[in-house]
Short mmCIF file of C-alpha atoms in Angstrom, two decimals:
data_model
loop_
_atom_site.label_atom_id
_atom_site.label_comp_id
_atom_site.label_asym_id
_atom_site.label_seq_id
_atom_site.Cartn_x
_atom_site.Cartn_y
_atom_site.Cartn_z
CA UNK A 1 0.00 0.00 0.00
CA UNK A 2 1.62 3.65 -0.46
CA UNK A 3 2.77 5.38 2.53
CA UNK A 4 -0.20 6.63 5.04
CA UNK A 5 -3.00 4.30 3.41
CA UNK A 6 -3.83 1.55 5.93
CA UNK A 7 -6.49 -1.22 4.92
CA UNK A 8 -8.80 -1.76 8.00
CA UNK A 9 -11.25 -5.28 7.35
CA UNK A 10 -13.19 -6.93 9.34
CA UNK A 11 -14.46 -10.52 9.93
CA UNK A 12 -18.14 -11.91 10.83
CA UNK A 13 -17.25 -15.00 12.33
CA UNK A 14 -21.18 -15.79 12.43
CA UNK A 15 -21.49 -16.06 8.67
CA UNK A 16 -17.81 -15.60 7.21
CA UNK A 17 -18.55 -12.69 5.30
CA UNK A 18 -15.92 -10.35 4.46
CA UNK A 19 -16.25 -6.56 4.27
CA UNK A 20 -13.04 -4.05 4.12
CA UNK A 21 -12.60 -0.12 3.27
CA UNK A 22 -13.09 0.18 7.65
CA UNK A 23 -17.11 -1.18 7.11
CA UNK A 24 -18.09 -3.78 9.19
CA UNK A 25 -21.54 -5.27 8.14
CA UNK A 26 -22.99 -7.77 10.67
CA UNK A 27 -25.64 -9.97 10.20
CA UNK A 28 -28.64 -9.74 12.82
CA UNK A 29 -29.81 -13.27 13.77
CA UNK A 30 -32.85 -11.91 16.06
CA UNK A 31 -34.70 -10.76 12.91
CA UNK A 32 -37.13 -9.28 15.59
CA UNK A 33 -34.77 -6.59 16.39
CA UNK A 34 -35.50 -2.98 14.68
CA UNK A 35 -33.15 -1.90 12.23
CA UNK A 36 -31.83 1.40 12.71
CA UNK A 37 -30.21 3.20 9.58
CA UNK A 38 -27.77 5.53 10.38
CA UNK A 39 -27.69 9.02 8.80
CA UNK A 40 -25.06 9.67 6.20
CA UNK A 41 -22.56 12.89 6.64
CA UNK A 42 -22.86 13.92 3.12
CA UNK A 43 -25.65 13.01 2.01
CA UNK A 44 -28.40 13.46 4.57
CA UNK A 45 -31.28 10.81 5.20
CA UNK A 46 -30.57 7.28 3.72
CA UNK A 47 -33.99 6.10 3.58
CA UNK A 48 -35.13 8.78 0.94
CA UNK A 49 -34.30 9.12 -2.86
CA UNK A 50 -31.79 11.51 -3.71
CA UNK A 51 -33.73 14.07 -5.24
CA UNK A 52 -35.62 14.07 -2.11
CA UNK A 53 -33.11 15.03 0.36
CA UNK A 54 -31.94 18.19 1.84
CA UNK A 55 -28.91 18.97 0.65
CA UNK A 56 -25.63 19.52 3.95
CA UNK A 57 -24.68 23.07 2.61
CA UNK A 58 -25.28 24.90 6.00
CA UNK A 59 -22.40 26.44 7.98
CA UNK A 60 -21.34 27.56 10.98
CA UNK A 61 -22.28 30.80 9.58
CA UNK A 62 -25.32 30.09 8.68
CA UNK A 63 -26.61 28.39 11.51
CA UNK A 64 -25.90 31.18 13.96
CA UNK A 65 -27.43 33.77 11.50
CA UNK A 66 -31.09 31.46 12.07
CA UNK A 67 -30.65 30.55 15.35
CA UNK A 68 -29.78 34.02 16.59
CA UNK A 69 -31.58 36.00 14.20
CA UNK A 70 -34.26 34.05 15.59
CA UNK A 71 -33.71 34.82 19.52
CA UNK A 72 -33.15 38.32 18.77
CA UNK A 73 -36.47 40.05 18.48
CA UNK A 74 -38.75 41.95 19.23
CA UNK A 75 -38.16 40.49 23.03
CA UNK A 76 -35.07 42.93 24.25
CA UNK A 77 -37.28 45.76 23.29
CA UNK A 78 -40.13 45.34 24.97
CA UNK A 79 -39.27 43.15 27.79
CA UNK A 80 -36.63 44.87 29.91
CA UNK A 81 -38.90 47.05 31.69
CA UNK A 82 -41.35 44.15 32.73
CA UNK A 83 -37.96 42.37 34.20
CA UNK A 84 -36.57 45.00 36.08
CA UNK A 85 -40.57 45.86 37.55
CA UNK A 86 -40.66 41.69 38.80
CA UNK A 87 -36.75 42.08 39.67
CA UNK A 88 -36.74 44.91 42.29
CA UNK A 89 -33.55 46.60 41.41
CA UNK A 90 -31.63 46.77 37.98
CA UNK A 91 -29.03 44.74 39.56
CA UNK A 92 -31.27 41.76 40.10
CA UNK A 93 -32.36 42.25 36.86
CA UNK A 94 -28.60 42.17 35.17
CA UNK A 95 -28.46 38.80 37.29
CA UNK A 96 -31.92 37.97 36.11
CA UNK A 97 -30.47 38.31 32.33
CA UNK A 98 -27.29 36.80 33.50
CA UNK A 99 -28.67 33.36 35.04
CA UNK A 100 -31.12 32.95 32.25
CA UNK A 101 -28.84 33.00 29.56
CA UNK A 102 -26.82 30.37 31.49
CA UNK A 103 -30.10 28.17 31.53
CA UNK A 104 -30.81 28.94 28.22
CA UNK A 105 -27.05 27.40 27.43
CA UNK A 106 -27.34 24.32 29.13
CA UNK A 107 -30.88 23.46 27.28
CA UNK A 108 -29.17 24.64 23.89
CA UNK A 109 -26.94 22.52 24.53
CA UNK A 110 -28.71 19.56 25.46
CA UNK A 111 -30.54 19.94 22.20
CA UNK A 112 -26.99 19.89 20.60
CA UNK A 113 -26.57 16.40 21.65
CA UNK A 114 -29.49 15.51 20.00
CA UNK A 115 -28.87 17.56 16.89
CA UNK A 116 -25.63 15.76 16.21
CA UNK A 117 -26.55 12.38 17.28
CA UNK A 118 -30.11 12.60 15.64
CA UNK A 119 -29.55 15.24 12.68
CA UNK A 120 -32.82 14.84 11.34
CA UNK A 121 -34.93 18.10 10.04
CA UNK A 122 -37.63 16.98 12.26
CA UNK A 123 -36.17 18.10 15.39
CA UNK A 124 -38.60 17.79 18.71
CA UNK A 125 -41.18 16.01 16.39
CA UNK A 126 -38.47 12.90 15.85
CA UNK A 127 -36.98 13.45 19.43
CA UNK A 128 -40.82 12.87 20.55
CA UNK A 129 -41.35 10.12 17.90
CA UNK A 130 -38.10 8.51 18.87
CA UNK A 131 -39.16 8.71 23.12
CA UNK A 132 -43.01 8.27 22.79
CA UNK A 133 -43.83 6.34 19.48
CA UNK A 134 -45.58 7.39 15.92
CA UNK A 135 -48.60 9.72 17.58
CA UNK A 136 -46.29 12.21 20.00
CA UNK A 137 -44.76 13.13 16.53
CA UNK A 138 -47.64 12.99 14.84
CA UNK A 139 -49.43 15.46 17.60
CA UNK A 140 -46.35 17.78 17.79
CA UNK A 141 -46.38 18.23 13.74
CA UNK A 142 -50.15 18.93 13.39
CA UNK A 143 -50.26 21.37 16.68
CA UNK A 144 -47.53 22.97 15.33
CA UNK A 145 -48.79 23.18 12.17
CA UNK A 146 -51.84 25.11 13.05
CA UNK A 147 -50.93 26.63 16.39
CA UNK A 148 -47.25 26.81 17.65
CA UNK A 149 -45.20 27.52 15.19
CA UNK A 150 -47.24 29.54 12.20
CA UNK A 151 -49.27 31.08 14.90
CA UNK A 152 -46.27 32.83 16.99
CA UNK A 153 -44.80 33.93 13.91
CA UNK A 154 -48.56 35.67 13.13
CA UNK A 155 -48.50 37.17 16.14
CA UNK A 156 -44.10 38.50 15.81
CA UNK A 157 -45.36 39.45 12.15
CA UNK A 158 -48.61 41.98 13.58
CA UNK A 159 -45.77 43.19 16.00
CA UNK A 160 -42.89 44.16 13.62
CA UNK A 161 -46.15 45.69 11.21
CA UNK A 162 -46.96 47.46 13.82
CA UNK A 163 -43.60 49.38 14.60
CA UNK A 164 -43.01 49.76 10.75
CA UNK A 165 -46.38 51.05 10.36
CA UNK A 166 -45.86 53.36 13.31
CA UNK A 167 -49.00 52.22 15.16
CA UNK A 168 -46.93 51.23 17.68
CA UNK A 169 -46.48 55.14 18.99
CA UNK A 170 -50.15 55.08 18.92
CA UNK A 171 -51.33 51.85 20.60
CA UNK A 172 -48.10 50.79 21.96
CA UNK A 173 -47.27 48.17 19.39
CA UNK A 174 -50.38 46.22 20.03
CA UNK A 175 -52.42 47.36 17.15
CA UNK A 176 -54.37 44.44 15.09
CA UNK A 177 -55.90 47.12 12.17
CA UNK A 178 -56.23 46.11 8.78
CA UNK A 179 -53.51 48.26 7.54
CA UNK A 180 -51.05 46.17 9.85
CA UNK A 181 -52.56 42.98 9.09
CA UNK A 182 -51.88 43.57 5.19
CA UNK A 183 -48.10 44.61 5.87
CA UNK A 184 -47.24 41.46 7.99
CA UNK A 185 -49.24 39.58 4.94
CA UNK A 186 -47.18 40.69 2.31
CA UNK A 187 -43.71 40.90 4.37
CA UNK A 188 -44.35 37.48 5.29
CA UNK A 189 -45.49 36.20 2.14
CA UNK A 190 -42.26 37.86 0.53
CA UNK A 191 -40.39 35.67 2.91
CA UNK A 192 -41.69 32.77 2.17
CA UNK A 193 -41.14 33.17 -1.50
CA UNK A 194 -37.62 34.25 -1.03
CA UNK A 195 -36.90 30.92 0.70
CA UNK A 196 -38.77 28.55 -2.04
CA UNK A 197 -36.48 29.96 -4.43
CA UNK A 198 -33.16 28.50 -3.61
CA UNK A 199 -31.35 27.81 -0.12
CA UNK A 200 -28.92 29.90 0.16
CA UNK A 201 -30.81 32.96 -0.87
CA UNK A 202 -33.09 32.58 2.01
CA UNK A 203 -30.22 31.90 4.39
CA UNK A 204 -28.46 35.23 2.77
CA UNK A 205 -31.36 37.31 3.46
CA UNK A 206 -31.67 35.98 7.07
CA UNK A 207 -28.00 36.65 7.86
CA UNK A 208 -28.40 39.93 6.14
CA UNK A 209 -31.32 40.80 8.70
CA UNK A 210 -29.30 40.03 11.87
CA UNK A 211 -26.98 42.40 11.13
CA UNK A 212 -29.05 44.96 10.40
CA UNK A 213 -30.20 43.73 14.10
CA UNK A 214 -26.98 43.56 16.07
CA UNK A 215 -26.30 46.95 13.96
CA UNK A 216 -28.95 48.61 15.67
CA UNK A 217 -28.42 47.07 18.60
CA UNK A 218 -25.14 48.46 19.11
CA UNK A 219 -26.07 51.50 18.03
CA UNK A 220 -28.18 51.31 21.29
CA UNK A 221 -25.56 50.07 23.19
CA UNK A 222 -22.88 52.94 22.23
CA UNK A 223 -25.73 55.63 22.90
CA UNK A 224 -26.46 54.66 26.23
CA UNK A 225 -22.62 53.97 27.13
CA UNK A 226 -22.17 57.57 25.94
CA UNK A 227 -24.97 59.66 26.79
CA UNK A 228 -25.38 62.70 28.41
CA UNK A 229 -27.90 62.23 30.71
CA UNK A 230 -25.61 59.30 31.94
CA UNK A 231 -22.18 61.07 32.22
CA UNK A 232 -23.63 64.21 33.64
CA UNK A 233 -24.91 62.24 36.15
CA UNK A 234 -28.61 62.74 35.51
CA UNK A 235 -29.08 59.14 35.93
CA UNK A 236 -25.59 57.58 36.62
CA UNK A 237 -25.44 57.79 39.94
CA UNK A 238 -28.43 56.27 41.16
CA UNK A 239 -28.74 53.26 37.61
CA UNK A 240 -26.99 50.16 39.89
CA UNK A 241 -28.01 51.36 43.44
CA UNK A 242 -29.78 48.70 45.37
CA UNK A 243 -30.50 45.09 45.57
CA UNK A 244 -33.57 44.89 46.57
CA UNK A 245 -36.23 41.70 45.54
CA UNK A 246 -37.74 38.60 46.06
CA UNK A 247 -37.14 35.37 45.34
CA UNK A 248 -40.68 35.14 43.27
CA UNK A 249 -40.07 38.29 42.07
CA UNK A 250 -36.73 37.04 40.68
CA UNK A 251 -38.18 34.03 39.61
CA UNK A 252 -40.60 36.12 37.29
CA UNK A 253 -38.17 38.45 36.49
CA UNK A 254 -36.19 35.46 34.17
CA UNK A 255 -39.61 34.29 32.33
CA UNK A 256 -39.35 38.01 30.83
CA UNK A 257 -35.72 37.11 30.24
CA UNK A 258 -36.35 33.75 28.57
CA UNK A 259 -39.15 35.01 26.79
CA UNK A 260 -36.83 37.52 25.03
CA UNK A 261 -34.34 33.95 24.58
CA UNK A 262 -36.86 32.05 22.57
CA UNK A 263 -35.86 30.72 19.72
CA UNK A 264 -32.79 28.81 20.89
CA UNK A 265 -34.02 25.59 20.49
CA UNK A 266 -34.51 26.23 16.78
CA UNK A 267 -31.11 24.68 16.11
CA UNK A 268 -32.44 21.53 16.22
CA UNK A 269 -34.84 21.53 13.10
CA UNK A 270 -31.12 22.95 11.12
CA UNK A 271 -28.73 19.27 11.77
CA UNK A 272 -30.00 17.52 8.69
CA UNK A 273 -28.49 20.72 6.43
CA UNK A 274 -25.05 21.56 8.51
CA UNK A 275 -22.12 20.92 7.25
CA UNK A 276 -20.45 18.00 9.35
CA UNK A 277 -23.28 18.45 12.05
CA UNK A 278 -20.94 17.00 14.83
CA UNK A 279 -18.96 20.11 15.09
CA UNK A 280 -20.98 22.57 14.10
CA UNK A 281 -24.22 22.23 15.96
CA UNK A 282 -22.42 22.54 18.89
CA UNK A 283 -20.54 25.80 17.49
CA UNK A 284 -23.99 27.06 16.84
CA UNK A 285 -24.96 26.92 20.27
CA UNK A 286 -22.04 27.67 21.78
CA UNK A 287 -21.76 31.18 19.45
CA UNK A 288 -25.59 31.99 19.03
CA UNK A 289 -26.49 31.73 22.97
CA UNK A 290 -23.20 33.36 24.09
CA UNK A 291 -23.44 36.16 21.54
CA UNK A 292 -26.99 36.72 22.21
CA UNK A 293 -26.21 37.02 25.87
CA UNK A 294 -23.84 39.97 26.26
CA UNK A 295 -26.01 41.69 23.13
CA UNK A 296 -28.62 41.36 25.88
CA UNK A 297 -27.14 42.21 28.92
CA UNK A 298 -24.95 45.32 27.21
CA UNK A 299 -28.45 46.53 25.95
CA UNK A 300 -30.22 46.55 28.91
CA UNK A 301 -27.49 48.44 30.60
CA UNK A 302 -27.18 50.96 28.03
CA UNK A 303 -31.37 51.28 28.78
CA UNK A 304 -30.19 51.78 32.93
CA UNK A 305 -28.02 54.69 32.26
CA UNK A 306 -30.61 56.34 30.86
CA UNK A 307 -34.06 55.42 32.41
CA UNK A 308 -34.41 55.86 36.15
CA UNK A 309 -35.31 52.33 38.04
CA UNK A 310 -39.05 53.44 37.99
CA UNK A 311 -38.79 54.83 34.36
CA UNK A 312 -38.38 51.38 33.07
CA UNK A 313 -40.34 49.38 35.66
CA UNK A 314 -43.47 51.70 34.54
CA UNK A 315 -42.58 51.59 31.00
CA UNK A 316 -44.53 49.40 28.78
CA UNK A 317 -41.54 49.76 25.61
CA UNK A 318 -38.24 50.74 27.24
CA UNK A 319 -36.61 51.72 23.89
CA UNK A 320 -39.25 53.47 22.83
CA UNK A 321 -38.94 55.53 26.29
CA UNK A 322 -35.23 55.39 25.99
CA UNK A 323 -34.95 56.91 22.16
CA UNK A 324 -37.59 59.50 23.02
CA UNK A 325 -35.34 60.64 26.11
CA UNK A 326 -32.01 60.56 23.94
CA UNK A 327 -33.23 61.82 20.43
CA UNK A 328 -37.17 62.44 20.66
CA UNK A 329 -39.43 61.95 17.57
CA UNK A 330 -37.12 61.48 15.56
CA UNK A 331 -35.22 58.73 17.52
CA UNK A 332 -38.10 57.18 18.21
CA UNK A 333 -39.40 56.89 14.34
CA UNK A 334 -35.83 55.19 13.34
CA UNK A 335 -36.03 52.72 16.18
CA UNK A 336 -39.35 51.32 15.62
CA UNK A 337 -38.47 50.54 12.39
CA UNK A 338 -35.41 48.70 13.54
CA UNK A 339 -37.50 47.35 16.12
CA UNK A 340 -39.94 45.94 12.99
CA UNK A 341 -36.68 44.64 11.44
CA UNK A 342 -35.55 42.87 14.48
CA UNK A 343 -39.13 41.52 14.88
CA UNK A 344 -39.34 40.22 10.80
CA UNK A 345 -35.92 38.60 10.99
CA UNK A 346 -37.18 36.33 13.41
CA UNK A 347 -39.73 35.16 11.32
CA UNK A 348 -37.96 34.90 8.15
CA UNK A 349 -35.89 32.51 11.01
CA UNK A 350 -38.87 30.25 11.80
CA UNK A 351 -40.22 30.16 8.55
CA UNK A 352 -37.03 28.54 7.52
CA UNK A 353 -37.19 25.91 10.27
CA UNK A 354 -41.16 25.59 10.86
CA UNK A 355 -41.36 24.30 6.96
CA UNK A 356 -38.47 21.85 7.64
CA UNK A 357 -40.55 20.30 10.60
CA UNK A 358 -43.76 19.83 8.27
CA UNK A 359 -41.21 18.44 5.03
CA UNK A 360 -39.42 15.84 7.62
CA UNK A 361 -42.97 14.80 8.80
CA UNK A 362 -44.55 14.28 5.60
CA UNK A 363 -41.05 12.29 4.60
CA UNK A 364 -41.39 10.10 6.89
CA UNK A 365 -45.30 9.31 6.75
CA UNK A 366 -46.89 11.98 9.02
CA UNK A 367 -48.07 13.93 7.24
CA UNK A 368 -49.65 14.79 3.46
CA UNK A 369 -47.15 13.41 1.30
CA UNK A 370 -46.49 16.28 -1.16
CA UNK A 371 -45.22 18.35 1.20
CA UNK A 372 -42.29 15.73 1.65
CA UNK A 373 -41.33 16.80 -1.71
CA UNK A 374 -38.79 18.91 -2.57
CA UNK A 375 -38.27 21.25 -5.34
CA UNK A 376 -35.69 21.51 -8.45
CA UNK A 377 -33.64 23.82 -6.06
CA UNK A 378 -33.88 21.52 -2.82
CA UNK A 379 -36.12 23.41 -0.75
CA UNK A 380 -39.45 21.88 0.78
CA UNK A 381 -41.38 24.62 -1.40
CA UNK A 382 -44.43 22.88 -0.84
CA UNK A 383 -43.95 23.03 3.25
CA UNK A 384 -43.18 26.44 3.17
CA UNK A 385 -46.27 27.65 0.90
CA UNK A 386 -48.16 25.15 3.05
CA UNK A 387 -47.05 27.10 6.13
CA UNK A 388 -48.01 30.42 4.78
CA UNK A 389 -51.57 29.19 3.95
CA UNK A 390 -51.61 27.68 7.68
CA UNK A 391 -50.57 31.40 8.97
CA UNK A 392 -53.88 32.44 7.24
CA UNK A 393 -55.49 30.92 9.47
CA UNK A 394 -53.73 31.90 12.42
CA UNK A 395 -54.48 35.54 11.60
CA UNK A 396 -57.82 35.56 11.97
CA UNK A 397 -59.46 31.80 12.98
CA UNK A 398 -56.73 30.85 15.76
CA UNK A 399 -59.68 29.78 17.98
CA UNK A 400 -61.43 26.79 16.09
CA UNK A 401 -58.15 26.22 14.38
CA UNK A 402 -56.36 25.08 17.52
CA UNK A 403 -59.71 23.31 19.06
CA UNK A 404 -59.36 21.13 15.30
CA UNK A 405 -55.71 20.52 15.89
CA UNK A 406 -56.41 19.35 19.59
CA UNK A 407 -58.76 16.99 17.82
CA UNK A 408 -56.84 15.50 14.82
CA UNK A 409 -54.51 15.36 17.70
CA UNK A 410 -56.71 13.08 19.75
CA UNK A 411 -57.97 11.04 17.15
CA UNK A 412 -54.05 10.03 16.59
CA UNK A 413 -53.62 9.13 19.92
CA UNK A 414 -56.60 7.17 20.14
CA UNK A 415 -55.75 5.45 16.55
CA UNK A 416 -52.11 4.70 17.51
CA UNK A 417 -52.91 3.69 20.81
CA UNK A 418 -56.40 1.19 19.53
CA UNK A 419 -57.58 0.92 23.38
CA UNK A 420 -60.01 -1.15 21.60
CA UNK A 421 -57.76 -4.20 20.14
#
């Protein structure tokens, strides 16, 4: 053999086949026991024809610009003053931030184990299939279908219309008017288009959101670090005084923190399309949660130097408060669009995953098969238009719609389970 090739074979004494090239192929006797196939590296799923699988093109890149642009929102503009209101003190709030982005690690990271030992684009719908059986899959898809996933990214879409509208100066970003309704239809609709078109063009525009998101975001950061009302002691003296709170006021303090966090899980629906998932999932996670924590905690300081304690525990949008103190109107105009930006990158973010969940589903036999298909540019087109004519319904129907899901839901359960036989 030339230098640094070494020929690894192996023997099955049970049936004296030979195999070599380092595969070992052993024949089961217990024909009882399930075969398991094992996912390929390059190629994806082995059970599927080629033309049907997603295509490993995702990097590290990549998978931080979802998974990120995901987590950051909408959440670290609205949220802060709720946190430091349940806190008692913006120190306990800080910690608040602090200790939920460590929790939010540890669970990211659990799901990183998963990711690289399960890469499949299914994500908590195979983890649930794999733990519970056929109908915990099946229930997951369908309420996620109708309810979880195309109806939070409904309600992030009305948000972001409504700061880009500028309702949200009005009505405090809570406004459900037609003229909102129509903007989050056709931004969202856009989206969806952009990512049935090719792969990579939808993961372009995503990573071209977040960093129009940490852009703004620092801009935040370097005005509060250097503003006035902060170094002329207006409000420096007094922004880390104190320690005062409760344990169940600390304790509600981090569900507005993790609130603000969601979206880290989202990694997991991404494993089937990294590139050599065993490395870089956990890169992912490692970069996305860590990077989205200081963001976080550097923001809401910046938002302390310049709102008293009891400015932003009676403020229902802190950088709304926080540009009108710093730059007025004007400010406040520029931010809420950001703040619309932030708030339609993470949905351009879950529409990428959500259709991935409904595709792997409908792949494997849990859904309507043609949305298991793929188009001529590898993307579940069909799951993704399917998605955006579920969000329909989540606009205006979420009622019935999730009262038919919990039934489907049931009727699986009661099918898979056949209490009867």
């Amino acid at each position: 053999l030339p230098q640094g090739e070494i020929e690894v074979s192996f023997t099955n004494l049970d049936d004296g086949r030979r195999s070599s090239g380092g595969e070992s192929k052993i024949a089961e006797k217990d024909e009882d026991v399930p075969l398991v196939l094992a996912t390929n590296e390059e190629d994806g799923d082995n059970t599927q024809p080629r033309g049907q699988r997603l295509v490993r093109m995702m990097t590290v890149l990549d998978g931080v610009g979802v998974t990120m642009g995901i987590m950051v929102g909408s959440g670290i503009y609205a949220s802060p003053g709720e946190v430091v209101n349940n806190a008692g003190s913006n120190v306990m709030a800080i910690v608040a931030w602090i200790c939920s982005g460590i929790l939010v690690l540890m669970g990211a990271l659990c799901y990183a184990e998963l990711g690289t030992t399960y890469p499949n684009a299914g994500g908590d719908s195979w983890y649930l299939t794999l733990a519970f059986g056929e109908w915990a899959g099946f229930a997951y898809t369908w309420t996620s279908f109708f309810v979880l996933n195309t109806g939070s990214q409904a309600i992030i879409s009305i948000v972001g219309a409504s700061y880009l509208c500028g309702s949200a100066k009005a009505s405090g970003g809570k406004s459900t008017s037609w003229e909102v309704v129509v903007v989050a239809l056709i931004i969202i609709w856009f989206m969806t288009l952009i990512n049935t078109r090719r792969v990579r063009m939808g993961l372009g525009f995503q990573n071209f959101l977040l960093l129009l998101k940490c852009l703004l975001l620092v801009g935040v950061i370097l005005m509060g670090f250097t503003s006035p009302l902060y170094l002329h002691g207006t409000n420096g003296s007094s922004t880390f005084s104190g320690n005062q709170g409760s344990f169940t006021g600390f304790a509600s303090a981090m569900v507005g923190c993790l609130w603000a966090f969601d979206g880290w899980a989202d990694i997991s629906f991404l494993g089937e399309e990294m590139n050599n998932p065993q490395r870089t999932v956990p890169a992912v996670v490692a970069l996305s949660v860590s990077l989205t924590l200081g963001i976080f905690v550097l923001t809401n300081i910046a938002y302390m130097m310049v709102l008293s304690k009891n400015e932003m525990a009676d403020s229902d949008n802190v950088a709304m408060d926080f540009a009108k103190r710093i730059g007025g109107a004007a400010l406040m105009g520029a931010l809420g669009v950001g703040v619309g930006i932030s708030a339609m990158g993470s949905v351009n973010g879950s529409i990428i995953t959500g259709a991935r969940v409904y595709y792997a589903n409908a792949r494997d036999g849990r859904f309507p098969s043609f949305l298991g298909r793929l188009s001529s540019q590898n993307t579940p087109a069909n799951a993704l238009i399917a998605q955006g004519f579920s969000r329909l319904y989540s606009f205006f129907y979420l009622g019935p719609v999730f009262l038919l899901s919990c039934i489907t839901s049931l009727l699986q359960v009661g099918y898979s389970i056949q209490p009867w036989a």
